[in-house]
mmCIF file of C-alpha atoms and ligand atoms in Angstrom:
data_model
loop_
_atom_site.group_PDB
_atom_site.id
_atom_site.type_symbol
_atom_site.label_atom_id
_atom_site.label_comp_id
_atom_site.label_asym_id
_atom_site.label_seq_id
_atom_site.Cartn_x
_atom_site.Cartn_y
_atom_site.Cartn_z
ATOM 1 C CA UNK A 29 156.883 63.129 -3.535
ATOM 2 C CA UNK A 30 154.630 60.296 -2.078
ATOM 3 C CA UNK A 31 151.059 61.215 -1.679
ATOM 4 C CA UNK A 32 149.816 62.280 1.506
ATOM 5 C CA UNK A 33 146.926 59.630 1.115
ATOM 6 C CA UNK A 34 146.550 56.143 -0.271
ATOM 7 C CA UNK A 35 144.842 54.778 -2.954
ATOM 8 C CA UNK A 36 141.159 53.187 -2.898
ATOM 9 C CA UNK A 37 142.472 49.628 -3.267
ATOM 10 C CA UNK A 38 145.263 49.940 -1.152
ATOM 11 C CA UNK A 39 143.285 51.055 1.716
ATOM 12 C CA UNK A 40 140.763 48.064 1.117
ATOM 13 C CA UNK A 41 143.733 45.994 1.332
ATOM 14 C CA UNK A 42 144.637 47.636 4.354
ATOM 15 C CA UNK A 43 141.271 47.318 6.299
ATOM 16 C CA UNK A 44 140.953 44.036 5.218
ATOM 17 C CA UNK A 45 144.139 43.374 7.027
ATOM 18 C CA UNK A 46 143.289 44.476 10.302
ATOM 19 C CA UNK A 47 139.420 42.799 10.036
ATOM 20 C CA UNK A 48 141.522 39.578 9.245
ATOM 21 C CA UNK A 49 143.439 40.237 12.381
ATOM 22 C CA UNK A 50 146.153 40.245 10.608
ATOM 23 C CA UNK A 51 148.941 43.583 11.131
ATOM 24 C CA UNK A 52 150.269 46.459 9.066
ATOM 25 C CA UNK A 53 152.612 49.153 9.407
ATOM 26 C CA UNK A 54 150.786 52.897 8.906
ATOM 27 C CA UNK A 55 152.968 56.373 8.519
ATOM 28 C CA UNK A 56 151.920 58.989 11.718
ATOM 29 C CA UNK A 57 153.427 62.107 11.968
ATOM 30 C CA UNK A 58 155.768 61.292 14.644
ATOM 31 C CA UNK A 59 157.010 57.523 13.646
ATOM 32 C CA UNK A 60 155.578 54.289 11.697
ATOM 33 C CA UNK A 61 153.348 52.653 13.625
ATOM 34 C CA UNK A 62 153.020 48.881 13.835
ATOM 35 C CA UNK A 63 149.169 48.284 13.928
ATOM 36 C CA UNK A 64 146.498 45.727 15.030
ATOM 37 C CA UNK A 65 142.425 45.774 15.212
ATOM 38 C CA UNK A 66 142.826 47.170 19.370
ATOM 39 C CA UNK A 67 139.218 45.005 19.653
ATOM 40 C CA UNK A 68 141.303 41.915 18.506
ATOM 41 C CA UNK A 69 143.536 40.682 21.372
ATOM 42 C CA UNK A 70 144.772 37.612 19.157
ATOM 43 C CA UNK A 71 145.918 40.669 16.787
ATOM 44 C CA UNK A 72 147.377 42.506 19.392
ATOM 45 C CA UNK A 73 149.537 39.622 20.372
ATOM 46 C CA UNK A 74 150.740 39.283 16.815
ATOM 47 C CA UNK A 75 152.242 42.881 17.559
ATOM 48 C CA UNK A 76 153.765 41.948 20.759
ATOM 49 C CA UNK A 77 155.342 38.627 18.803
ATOM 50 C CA UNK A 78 156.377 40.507 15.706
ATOM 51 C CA UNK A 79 158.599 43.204 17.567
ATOM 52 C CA UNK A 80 160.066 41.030 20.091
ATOM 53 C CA UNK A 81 158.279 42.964 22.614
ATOM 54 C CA UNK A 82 157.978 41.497 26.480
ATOM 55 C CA UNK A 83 153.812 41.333 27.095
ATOM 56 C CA UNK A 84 153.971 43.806 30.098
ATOM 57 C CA UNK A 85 154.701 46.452 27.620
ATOM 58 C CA UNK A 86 151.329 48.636 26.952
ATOM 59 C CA UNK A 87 151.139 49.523 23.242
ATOM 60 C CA UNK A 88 148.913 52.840 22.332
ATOM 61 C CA UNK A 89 145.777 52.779 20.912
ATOM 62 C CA UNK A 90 145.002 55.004 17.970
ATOM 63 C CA UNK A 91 141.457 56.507 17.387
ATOM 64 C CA UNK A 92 140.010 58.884 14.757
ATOM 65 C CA UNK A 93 138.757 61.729 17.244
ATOM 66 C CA UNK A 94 137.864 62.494 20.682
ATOM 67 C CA UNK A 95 134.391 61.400 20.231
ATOM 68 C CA UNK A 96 135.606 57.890 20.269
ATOM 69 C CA UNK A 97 137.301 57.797 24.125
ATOM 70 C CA UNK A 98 134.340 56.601 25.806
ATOM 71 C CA UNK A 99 135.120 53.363 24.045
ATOM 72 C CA UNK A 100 138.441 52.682 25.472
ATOM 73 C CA UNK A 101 138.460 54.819 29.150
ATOM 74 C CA UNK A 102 136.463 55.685 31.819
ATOM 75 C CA UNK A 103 136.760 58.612 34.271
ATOM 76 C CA UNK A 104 138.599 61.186 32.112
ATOM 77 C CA UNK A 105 139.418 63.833 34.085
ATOM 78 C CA UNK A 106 138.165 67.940 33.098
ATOM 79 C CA UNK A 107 141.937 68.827 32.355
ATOM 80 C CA UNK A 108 142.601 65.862 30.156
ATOM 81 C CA UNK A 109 139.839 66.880 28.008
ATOM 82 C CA UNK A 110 141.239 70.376 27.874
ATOM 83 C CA UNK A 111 144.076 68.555 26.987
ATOM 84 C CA UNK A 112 142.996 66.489 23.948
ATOM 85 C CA UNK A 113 140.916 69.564 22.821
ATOM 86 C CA UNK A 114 144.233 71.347 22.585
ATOM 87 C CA UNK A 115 146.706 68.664 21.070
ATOM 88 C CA UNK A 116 144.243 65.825 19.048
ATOM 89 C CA UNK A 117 145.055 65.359 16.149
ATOM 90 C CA UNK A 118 148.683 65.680 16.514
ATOM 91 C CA UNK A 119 151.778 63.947 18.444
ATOM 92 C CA UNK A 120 150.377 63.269 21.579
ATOM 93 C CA UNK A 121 149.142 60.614 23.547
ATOM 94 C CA UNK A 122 147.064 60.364 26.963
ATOM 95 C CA UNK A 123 147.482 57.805 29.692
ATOM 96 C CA UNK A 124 144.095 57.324 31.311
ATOM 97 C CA UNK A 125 142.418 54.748 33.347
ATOM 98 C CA UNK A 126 140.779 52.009 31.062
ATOM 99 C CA UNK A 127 137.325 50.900 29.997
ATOM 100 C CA UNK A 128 136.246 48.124 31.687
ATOM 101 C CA UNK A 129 135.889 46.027 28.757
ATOM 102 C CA UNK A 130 139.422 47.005 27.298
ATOM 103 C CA UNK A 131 141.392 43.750 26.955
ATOM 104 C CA UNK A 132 144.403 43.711 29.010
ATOM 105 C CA UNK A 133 147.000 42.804 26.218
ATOM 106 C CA UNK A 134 146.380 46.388 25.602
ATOM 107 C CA UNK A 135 147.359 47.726 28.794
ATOM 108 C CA UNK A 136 150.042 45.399 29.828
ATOM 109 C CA UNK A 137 147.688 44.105 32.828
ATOM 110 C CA UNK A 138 147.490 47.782 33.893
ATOM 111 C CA UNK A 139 144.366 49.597 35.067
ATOM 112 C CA UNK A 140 145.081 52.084 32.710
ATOM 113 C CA UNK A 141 145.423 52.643 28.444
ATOM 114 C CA UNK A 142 147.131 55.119 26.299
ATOM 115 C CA UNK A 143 145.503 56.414 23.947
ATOM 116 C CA UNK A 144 146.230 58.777 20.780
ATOM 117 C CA UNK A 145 144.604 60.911 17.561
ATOM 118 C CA UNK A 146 147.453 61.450 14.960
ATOM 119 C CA UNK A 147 147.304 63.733 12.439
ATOM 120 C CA UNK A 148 148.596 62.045 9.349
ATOM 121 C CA UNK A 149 146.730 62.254 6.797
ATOM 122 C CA UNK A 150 146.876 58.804 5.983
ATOM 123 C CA UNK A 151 146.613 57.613 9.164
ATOM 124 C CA UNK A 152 143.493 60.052 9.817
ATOM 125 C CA UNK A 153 142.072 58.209 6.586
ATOM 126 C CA UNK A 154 143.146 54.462 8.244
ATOM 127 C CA UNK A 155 141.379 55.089 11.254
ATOM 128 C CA UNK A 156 138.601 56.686 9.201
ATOM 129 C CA UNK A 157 137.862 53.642 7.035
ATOM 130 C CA UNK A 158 138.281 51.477 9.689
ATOM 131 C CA UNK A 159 135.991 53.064 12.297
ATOM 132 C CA UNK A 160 137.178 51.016 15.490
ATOM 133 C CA UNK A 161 140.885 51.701 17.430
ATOM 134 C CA UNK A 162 144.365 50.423 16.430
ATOM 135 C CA UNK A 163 146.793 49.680 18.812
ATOM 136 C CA UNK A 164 150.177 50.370 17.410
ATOM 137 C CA UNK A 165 153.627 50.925 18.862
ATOM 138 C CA UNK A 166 156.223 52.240 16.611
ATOM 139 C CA UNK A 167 156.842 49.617 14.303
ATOM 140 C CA UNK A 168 160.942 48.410 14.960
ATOM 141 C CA UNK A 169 161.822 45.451 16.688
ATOM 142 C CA UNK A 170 162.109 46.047 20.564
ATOM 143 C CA UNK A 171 164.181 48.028 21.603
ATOM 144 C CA UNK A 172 165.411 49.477 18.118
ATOM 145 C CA UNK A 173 165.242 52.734 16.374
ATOM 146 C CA UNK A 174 162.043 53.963 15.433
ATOM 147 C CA UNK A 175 161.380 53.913 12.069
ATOM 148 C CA UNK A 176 160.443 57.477 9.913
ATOM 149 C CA UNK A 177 160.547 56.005 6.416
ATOM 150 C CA UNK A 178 158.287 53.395 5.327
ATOM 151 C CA UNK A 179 161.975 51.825 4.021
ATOM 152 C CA UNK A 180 162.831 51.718 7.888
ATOM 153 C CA UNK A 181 159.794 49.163 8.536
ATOM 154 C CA UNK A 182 160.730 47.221 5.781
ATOM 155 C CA UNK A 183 164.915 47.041 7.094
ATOM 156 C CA UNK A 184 163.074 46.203 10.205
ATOM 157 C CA UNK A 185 160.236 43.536 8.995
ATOM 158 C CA UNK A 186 161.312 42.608 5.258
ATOM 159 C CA UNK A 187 158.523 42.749 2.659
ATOM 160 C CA UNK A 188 155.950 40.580 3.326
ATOM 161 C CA UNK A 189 154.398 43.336 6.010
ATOM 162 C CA UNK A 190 152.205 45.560 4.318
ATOM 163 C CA UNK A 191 153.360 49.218 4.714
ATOM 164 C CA UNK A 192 151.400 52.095 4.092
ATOM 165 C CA UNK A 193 153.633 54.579 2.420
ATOM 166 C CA UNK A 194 153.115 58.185 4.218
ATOM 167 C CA UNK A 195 157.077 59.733 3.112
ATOM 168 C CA UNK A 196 159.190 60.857 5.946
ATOM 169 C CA UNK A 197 157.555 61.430 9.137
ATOM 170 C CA UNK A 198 157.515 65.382 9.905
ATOM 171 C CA UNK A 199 158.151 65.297 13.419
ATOM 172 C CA UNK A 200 160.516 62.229 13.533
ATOM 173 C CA UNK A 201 160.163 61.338 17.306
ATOM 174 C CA UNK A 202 157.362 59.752 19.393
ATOM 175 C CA UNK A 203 154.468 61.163 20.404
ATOM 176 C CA UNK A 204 154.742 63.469 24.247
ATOM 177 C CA UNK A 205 153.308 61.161 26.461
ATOM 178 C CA UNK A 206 150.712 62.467 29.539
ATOM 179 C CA UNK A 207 149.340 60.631 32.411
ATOM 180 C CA UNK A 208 145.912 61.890 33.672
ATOM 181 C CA UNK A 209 145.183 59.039 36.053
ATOM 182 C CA UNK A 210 145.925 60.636 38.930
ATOM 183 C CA UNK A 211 144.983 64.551 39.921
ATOM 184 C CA UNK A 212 148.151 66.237 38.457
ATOM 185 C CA UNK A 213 148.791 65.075 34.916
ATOM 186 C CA UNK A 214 151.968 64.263 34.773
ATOM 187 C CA UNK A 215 154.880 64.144 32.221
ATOM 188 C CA UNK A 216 155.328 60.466 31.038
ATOM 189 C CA UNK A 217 157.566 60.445 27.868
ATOM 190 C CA UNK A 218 158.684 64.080 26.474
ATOM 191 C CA UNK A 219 158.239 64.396 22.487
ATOM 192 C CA UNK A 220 156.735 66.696 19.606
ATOM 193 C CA UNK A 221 154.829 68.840 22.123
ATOM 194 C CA UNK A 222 156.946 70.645 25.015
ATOM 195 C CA UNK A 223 155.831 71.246 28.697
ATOM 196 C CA UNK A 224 155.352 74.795 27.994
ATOM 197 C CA UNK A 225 153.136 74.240 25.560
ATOM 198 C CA UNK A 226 151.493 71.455 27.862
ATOM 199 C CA UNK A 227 151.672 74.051 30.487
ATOM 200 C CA UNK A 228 150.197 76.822 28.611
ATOM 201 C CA UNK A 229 146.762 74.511 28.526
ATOM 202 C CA UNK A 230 147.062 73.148 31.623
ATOM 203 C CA UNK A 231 149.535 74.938 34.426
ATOM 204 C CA UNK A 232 149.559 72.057 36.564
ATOM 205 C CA UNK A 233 150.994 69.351 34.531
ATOM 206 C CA UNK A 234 154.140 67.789 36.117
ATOM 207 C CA UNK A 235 157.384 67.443 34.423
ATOM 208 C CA UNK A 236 158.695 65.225 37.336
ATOM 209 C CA UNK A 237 158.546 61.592 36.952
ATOM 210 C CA UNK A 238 157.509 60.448 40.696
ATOM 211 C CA UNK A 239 157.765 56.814 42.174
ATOM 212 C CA UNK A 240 153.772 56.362 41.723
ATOM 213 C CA UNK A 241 153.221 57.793 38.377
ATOM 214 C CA UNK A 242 152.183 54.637 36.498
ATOM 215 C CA UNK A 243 154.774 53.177 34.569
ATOM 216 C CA UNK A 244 155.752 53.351 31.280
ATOM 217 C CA UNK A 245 157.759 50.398 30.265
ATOM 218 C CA UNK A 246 159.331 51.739 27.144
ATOM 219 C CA UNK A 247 161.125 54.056 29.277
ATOM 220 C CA UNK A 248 164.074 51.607 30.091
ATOM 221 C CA UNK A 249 167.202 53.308 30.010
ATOM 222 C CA UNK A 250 168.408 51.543 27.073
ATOM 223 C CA UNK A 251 166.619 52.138 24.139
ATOM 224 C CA UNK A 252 166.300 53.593 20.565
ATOM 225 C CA UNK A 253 169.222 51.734 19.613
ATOM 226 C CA UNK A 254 171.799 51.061 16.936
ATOM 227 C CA UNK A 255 174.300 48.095 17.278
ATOM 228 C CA UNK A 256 176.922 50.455 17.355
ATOM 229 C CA UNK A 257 178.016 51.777 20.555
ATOM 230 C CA UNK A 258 177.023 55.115 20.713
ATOM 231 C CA UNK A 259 178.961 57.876 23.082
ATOM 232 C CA UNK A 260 178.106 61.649 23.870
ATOM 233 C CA UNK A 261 180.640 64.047 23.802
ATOM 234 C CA UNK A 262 180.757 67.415 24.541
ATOM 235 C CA UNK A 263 181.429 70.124 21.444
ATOM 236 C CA UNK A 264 184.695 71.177 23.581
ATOM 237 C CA UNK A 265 185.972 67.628 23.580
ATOM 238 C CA UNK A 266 184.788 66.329 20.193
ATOM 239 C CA UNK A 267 188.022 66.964 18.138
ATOM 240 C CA UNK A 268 189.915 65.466 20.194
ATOM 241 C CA UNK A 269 187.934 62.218 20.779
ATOM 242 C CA UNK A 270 187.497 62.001 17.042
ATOM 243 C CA UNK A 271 191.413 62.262 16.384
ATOM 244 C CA UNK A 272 192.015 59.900 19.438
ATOM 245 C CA UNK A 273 190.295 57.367 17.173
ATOM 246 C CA UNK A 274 191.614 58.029 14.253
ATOM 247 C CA UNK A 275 195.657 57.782 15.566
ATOM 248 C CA UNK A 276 194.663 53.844 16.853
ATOM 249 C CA UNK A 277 193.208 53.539 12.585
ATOM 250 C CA UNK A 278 189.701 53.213 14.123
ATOM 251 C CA UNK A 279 186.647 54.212 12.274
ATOM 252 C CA UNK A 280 184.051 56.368 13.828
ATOM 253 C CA UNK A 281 180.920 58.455 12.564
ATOM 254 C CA UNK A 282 180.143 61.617 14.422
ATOM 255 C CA UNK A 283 176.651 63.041 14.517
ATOM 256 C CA UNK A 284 177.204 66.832 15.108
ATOM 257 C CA UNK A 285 175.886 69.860 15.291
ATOM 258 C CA UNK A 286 178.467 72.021 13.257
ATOM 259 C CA UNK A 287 180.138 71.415 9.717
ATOM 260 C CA UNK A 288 183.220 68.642 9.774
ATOM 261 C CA UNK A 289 185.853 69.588 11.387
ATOM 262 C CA UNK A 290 187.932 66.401 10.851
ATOM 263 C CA UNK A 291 187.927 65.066 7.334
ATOM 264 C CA UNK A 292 189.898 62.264 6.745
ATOM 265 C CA UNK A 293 189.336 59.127 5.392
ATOM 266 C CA UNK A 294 188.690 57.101 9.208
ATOM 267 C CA UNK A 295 185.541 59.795 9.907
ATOM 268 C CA UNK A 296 182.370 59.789 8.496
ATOM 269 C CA UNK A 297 180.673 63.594 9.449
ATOM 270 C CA UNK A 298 176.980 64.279 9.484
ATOM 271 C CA UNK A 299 175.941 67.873 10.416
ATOM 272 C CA UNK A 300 172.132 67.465 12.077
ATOM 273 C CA UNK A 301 172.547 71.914 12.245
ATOM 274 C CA UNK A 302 171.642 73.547 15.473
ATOM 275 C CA UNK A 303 167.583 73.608 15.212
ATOM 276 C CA UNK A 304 165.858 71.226 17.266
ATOM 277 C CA UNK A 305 163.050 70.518 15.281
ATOM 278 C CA UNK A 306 165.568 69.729 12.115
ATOM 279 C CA UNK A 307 167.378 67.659 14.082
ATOM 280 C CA UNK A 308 164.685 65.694 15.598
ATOM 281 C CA UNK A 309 163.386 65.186 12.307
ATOM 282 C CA UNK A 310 166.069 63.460 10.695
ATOM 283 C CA UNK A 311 167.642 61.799 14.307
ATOM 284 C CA UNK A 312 166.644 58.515 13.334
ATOM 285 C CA UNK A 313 167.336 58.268 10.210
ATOM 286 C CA UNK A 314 171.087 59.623 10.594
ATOM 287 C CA UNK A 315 171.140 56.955 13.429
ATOM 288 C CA UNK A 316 170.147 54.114 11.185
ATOM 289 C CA UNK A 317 172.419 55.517 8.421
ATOM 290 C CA UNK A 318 175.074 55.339 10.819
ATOM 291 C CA UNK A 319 174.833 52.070 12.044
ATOM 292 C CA UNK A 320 175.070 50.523 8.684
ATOM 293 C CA UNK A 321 178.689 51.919 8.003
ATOM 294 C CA UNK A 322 179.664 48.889 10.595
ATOM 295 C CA UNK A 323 181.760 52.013 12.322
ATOM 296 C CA UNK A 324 184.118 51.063 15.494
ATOM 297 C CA UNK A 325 181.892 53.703 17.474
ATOM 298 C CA UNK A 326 179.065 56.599 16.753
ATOM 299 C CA UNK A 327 180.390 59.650 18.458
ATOM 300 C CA UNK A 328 177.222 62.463 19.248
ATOM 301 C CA UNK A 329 177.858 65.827 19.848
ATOM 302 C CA UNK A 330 175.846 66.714 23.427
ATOM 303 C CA UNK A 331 172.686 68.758 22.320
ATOM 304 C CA UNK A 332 171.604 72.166 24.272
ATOM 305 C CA UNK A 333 170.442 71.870 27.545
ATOM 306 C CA UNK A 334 167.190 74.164 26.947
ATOM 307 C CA UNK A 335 163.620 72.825 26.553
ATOM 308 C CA UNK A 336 163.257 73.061 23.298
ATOM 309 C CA UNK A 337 165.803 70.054 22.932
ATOM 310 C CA UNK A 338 164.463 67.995 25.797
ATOM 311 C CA UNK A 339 162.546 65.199 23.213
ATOM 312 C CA UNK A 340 166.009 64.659 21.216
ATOM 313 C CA UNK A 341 167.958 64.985 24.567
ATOM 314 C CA UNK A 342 165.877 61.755 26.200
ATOM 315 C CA UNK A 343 166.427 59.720 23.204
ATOM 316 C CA UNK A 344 170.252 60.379 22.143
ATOM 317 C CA UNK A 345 170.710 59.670 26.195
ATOM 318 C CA UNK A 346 168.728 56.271 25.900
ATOM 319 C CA UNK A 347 170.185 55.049 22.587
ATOM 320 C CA UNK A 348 173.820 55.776 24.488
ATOM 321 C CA UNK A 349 173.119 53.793 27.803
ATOM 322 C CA UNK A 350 174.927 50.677 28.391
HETATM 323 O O1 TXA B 27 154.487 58.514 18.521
HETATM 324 C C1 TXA B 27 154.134 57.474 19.087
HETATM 325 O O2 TXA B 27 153.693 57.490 20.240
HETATM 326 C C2 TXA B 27 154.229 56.175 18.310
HETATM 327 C C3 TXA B 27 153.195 56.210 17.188
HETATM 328 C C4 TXA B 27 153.160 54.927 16.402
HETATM 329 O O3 TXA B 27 151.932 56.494 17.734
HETATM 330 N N1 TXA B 27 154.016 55.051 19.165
HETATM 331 C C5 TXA B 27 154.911 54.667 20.101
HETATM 332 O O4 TXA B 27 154.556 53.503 20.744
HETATM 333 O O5 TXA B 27 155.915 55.279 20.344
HETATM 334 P P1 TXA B 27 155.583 52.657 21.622
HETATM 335 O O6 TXA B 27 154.842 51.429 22.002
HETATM 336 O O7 TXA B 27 156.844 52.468 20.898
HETATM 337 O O8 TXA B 27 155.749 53.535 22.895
HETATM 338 C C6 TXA B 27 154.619 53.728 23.717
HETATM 339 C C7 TXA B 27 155.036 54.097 25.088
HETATM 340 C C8 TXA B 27 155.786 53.003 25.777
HETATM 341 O O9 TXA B 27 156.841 53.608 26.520
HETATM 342 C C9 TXA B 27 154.763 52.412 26.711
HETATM 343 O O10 TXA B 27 155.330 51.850 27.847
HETATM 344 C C10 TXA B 27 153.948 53.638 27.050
HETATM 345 O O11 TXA B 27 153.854 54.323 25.850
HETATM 346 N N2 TXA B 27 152.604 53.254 27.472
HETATM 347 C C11 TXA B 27 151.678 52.626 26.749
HETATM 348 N N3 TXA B 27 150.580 52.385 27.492
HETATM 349 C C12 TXA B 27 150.825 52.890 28.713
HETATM 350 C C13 TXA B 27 150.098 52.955 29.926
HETATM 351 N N4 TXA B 27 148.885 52.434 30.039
HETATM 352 N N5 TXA B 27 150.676 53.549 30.985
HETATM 353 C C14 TXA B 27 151.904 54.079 30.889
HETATM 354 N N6 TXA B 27 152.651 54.045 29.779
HETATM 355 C C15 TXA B 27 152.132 53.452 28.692
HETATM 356 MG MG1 MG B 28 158.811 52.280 20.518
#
């Protein structure tokens, strides 16, 4: 098993990368995260640059605890506190009006900044040595699959990026994104932390999206995505689909939630199992495992319509729109 930290020397490599300005990739518990010196805007570009990523695109900067905030916004409101209190460290990230001095590569030109304490022990130990904020989105090329496995970042980057090895990341999907700029916090980006458990700190928080919640940009409708074309299909129809295929001699690969149920030598079968937090765990590396079989199409099984599934629900939808 890799170690939950990193060696001395590795991590003096690594903070000497981000004083250089210079980027590196860093395991969180949700995703890898692509990161830059967040006081550095000529870093922070490098980010944008590397990943292919348009500039109006707001990355998230990472700090080591709530103590730090002050730095980066201004006017946090008494329910976002409540709700850092109740979620930092962990997968979650707050959207809150900016500091004035925050540089605006950051934000995308917005007024406002996300802003996020993983948990990771090796990321807690980054952010530690380095004392100052990293901005970091996850570290794929735009509009890609997030990477979980420090081998994702390196598919993604090749090897000359330095990659802090942190294993497979235990959640496996982005952080749950809140906005607190305006008076009811609203839902931005659903992930490792469910609006019932938002809701059970703070009642009012929105689920609803509305027209002047501030934007989130990665929240196009296409996104997470392999190169194959991806379709969901309901459990009812998915035999059928899949043998549809296979009379024509095309290849597929199914992502399901049950054992095979077609076994021949045109389908390639992986069964995620029916638990949500399983399934979210490994969803992007069964998706990138996929893609490389160079199949004619990736067939999903439609996930459960309850809460619990909402995160994975969002991203098999994105990675499956035209
Ligand atoms: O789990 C995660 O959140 C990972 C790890 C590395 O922390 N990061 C991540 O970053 O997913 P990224 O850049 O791939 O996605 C960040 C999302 C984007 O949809 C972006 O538009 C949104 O956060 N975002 C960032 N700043 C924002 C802001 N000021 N207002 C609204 N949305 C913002
Ligand atoms: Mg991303």
């Amino acid at each position: 098993m890799t170690s939950q930290i990193v060696s001395p020397a590795e991590m003096d490599q690594a903070i000497a990368t981000l004083r250089a300005g210079e980027l590196l990739a860093f395991p969180t518990e949700t995703v890898y995260g692509l990161g830059a010196d967040a006081s550095n805007p000529d870093a922070v570009r490098k980010i944008f640059k590397l990943k292919g990523r348009p500039s109006s695109h707001p990355v998230i900067v990472h700090i080591q605890d709530v103590t730090q905030l002050s730095r980066w916004a201004r006017d946090v409101s008494p329910m976002a506190m409540k709700l850092a209190a109740a979620f930092w460290p962990g997968p979650f990230t707050l959207v809150l009006k900016r500091a004035p001095q925050v540089s605006e590569v950051l934000t995308g030109g917005q007024d406002t900044i996300a802003i996020r304490v993983p948990r990771h022990p090796i990321a807690q130990q980054l952010l530690a040595a380095f004392g100052g904020g990293i901005a970091a989105p996850s570290a794929n090329r735009f509009g890609h699959v997030s990477p979980t496995l420090a081998s994702h970042v390196r598919d993604e980057f090749g090897d000359s990026l330095l990659v802090l090895d942190g294993a497979d990341c235990e959640i496996g999907l982005e952080s749950t994104i809140v906005s607190c700029v305006m008076d009811i916090p609203q839902l931005l980006r659903p992930g490792g932390i469910t609006l019932s458990q938002l809701r059970a700190v703070v009642p009012a928080v929105s689920g609803v999206v509305t027209q002047d919640a501030p934007r989130a940009p990665g929240m196009l409708d296409k996104h997470y995505s392999p190169d194959t074309p991806i379709h969901l299909i309901h459990s009812e129809d998915l035999r059928q689909v899949a043998d549809d295929y296979r009379r024509k001699g095309q290849q597929i690969a199914v992502l399901a939630m049950q054992p095979s149920i077609n076994t021949n030598n045109f389908t390639s079968w992986i069964n995620a199992g029916d638990n949500p937090l399983a399934y979210g765990h490994s969803l992007y590396a069964n998706l990138r495992q996929m893609d490389k079989l160079g199949t004619m199409a990736i067939l999903i099984e439609q996930v459960p319509g309850d809460e619990s599934w909402q995160a994975v629900r969002d991203r098999l939808q994105r990675a499956a729109a035209k």
